[in-house]
Every structure is written in structure tokens, then in C-alpha cells.
mmCIF file of C-alpha atoms in Angstrom:
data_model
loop_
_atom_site.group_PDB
_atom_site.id
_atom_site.type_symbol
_atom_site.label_atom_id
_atom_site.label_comp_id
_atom_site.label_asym_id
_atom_site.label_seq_id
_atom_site.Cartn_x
_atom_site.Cartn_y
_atom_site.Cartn_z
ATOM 1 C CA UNK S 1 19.203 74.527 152.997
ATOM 2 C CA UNK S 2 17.696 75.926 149.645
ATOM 3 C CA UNK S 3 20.448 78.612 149.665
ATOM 4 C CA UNK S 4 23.378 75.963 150.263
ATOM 5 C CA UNK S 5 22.436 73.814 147.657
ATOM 6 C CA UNK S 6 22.425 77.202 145.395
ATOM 7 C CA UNK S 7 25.427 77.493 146.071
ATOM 8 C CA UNK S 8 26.930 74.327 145.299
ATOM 9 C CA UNK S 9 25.182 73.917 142.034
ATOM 10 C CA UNK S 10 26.646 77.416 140.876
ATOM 11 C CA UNK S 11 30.141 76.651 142.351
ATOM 12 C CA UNK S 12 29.917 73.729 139.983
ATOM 13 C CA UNK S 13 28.751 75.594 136.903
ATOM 14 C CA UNK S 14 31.536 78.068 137.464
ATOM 15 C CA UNK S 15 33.997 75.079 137.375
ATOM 16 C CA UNK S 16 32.272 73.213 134.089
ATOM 17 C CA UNK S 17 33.032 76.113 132.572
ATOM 18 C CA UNK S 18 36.288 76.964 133.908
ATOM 19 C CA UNK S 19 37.363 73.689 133.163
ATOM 20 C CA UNK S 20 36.051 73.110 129.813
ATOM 21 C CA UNK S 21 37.453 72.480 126.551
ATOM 22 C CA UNK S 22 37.448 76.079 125.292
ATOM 23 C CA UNK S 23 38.429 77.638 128.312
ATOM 24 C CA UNK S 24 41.309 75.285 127.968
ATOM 25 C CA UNK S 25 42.045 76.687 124.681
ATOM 26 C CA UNK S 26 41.845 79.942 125.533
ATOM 27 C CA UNK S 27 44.409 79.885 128.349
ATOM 28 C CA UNK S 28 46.998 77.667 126.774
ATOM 29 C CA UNK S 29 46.519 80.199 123.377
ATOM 30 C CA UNK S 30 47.587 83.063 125.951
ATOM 31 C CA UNK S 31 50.529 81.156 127.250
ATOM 32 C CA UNK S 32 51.769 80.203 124.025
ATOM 33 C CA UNK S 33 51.812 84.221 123.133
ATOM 34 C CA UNK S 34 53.286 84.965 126.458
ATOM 35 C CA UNK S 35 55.863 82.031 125.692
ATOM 36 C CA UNK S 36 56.356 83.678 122.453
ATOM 37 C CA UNK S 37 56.417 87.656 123.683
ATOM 38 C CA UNK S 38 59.477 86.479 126.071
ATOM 39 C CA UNK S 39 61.266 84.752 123.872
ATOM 40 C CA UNK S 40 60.891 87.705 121.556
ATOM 41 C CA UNK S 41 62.315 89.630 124.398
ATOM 42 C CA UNK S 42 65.270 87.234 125.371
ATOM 43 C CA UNK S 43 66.487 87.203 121.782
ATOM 44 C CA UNK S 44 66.737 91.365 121.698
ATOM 45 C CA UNK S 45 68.136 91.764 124.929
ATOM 46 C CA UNK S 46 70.926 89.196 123.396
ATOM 47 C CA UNK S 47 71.300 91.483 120.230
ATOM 48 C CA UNK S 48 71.454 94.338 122.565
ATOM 49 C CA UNK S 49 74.701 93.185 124.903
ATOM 50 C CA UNK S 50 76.142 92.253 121.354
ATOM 51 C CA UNK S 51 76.045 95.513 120.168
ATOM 52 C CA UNK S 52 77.301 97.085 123.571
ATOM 53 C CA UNK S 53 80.221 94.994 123.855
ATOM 54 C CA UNK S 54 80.947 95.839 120.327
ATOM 55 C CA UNK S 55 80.381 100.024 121.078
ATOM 56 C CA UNK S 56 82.756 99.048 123.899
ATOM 57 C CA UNK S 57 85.013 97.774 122.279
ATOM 58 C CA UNK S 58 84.914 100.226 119.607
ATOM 59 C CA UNK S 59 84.689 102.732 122.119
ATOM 60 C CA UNK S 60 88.133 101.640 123.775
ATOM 61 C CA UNK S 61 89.962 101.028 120.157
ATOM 62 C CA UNK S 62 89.054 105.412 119.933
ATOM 63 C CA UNK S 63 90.129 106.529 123.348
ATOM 64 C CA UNK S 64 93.502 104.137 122.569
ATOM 65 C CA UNK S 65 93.863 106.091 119.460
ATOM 66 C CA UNK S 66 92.748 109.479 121.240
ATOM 67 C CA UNK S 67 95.616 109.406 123.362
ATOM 68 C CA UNK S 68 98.073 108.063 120.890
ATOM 69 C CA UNK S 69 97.103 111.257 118.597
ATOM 70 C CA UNK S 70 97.346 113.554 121.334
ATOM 71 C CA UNK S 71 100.553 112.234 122.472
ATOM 72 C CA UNK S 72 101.442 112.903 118.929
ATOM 73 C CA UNK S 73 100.190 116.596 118.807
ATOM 74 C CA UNK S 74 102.031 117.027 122.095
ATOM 75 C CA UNK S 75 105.515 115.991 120.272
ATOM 76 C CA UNK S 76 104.828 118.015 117.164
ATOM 77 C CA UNK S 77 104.679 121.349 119.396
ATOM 78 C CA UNK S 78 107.992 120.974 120.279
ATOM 79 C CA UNK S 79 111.098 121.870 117.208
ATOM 80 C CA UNK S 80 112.421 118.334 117.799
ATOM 81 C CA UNK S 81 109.150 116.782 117.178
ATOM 82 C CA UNK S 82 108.041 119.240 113.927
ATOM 83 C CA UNK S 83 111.856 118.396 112.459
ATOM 84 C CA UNK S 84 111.534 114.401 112.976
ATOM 85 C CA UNK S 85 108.033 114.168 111.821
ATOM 86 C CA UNK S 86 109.267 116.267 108.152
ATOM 87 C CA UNK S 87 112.476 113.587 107.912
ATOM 88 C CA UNK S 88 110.272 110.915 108.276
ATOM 89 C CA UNK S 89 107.353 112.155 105.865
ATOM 90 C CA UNK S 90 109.944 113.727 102.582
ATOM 91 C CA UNK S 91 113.211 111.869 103.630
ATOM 92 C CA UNK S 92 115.162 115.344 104.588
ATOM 93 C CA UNK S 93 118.469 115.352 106.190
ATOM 94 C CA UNK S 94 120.598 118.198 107.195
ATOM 95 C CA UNK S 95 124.131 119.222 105.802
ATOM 96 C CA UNK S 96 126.721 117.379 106.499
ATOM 97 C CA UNK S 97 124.064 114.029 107.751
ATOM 98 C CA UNK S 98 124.366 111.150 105.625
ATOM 99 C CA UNK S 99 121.844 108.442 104.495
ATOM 100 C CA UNK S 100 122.012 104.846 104.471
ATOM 101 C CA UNK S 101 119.477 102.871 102.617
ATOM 102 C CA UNK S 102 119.212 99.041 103.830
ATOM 103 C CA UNK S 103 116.985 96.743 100.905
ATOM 104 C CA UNK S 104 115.808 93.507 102.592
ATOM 105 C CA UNK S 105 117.322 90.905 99.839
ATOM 106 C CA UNK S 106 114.100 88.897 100.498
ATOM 107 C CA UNK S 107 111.561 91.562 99.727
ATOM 108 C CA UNK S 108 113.302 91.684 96.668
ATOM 109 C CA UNK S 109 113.353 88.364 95.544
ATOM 110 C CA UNK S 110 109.730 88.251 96.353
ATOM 111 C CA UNK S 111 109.085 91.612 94.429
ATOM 112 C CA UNK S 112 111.222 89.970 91.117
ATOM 113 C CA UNK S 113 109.160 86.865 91.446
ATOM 114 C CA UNK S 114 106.084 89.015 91.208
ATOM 115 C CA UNK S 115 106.939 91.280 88.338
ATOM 116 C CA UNK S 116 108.313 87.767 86.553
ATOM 117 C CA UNK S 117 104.818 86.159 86.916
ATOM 118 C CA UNK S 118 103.023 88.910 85.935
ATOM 119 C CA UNK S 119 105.032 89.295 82.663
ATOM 120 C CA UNK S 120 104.906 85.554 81.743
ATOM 121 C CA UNK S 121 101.172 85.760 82.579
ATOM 122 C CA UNK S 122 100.670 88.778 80.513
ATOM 123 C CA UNK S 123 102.948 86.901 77.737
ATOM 124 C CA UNK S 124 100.509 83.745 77.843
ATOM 125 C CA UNK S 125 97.474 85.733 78.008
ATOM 126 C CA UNK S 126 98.811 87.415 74.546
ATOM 127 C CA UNK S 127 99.509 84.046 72.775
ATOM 128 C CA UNK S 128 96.065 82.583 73.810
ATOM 129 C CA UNK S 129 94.427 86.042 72.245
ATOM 130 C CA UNK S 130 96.035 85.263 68.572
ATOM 131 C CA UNK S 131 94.471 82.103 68.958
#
């Protein structure tokens, strides 16, 4: 009988102090820092697919280009391709080929306008310097 009430008098001592204030304190001060050490983790996996959808994409914008450039290359072995890449870069044309030069009356309204602002700008900025 001794050893049963032994028993029972050390299962409750176990539980005062598992239960107790401190104990209490203890646990919920590891859960917060668990709480904390996941949320930590969350937030870099989300910086982590960020920056591998933007390698992809960056990834995809270079292989695009890749094949564009070789593509390129591949014309520019051929005559054709070596001849029509110099007439575009210097302007070249052969004898007897003519050239005709369109001007977009737009742009150039657009390009006067500019140069006219500029100057009466400049002009203003001149007059307000005397003074």
C-alpha cells in the first residue's frame, strides 16, 4: 500500500511542476521562437521563388536572344547576308541602284518644335542672366 501511495504523491509532484507557472513560461518562450524560426523560414523561401522566377525569366529573355544571334551569325555566313548587313550599317548601294529617302512630316514637326523650345528657352534663360 506504502509503495502505491509513493507513487501517487510523486505522480503529483511531477505534475505541480509540470504544470507550474515557470514551466509554463518556459514552453510558451520555446514556441514563440519556434513561431518565430518558421516564419523566418516562410519569408526566405518567398524571396527565394522570387528570385527563381526572375533567373527564369531572365534565363528565357537569353536563350530568346541566343537563338536570335545565332540565327543572325547563320545569315552573315552566307554573301547575301554579309552584303545586306554592310547596306544596312554604312547606307551602300551598288551601281546603277538608286536611293529613296522617305522623312515622316510628323517627326519633323516634332523635331522643329524641339529645337524652337530649346532656343526660346536658351533666349529667356539669357535675359534673366543680365538681370
Amino acid at each position: 500500500m506504502r509503495k502505491f501511495f509513493n507513487k501517487k504523491q510523486k505522480k503529483r509532484q511531477v505534475q505541480k511542476v509540470l504544470f507550474s507557472l515557470p514551466m509554463f513560461i518556459v514552453l510558451g518562450g520555446i514556441t514563440v521562437s519556434m513561431a518565430v524560426s518558421v516564419w523566418n523560414i516562410k519569408e526566405k523561401a518567398q524571396i527565394t521563388q522570387n528570385n527563381l522566377q526572375k533567373i527564369t525569366e531572365t534565363y528565357e529573355e537569353l536563350y530568346a536572344r541566343e537563338v536570335e544571334l545565332a540565327a543572325s551569325v547563320k545569315t552573315l555566313r552566307t554573301s547575301f547576308g554579309v552584303e545586306s548587313e554592310i547596306r544596312d550599317m554604312y547606307g551602300l548601294v551598288k551601281e546603277g541602284e538608286e536611293v529613296i529617302v522617305i522623312v515622316d512630316e510628323k517627326n519633323k514637326k516634332e523635331e522643329n518644335d524641339e529645337i524652337e523650345t530649346e532656343i526660346q528657352e536658351s533666349l529667356w534663360s539669357r535675359v534673366l542672366k543680365i538681370f
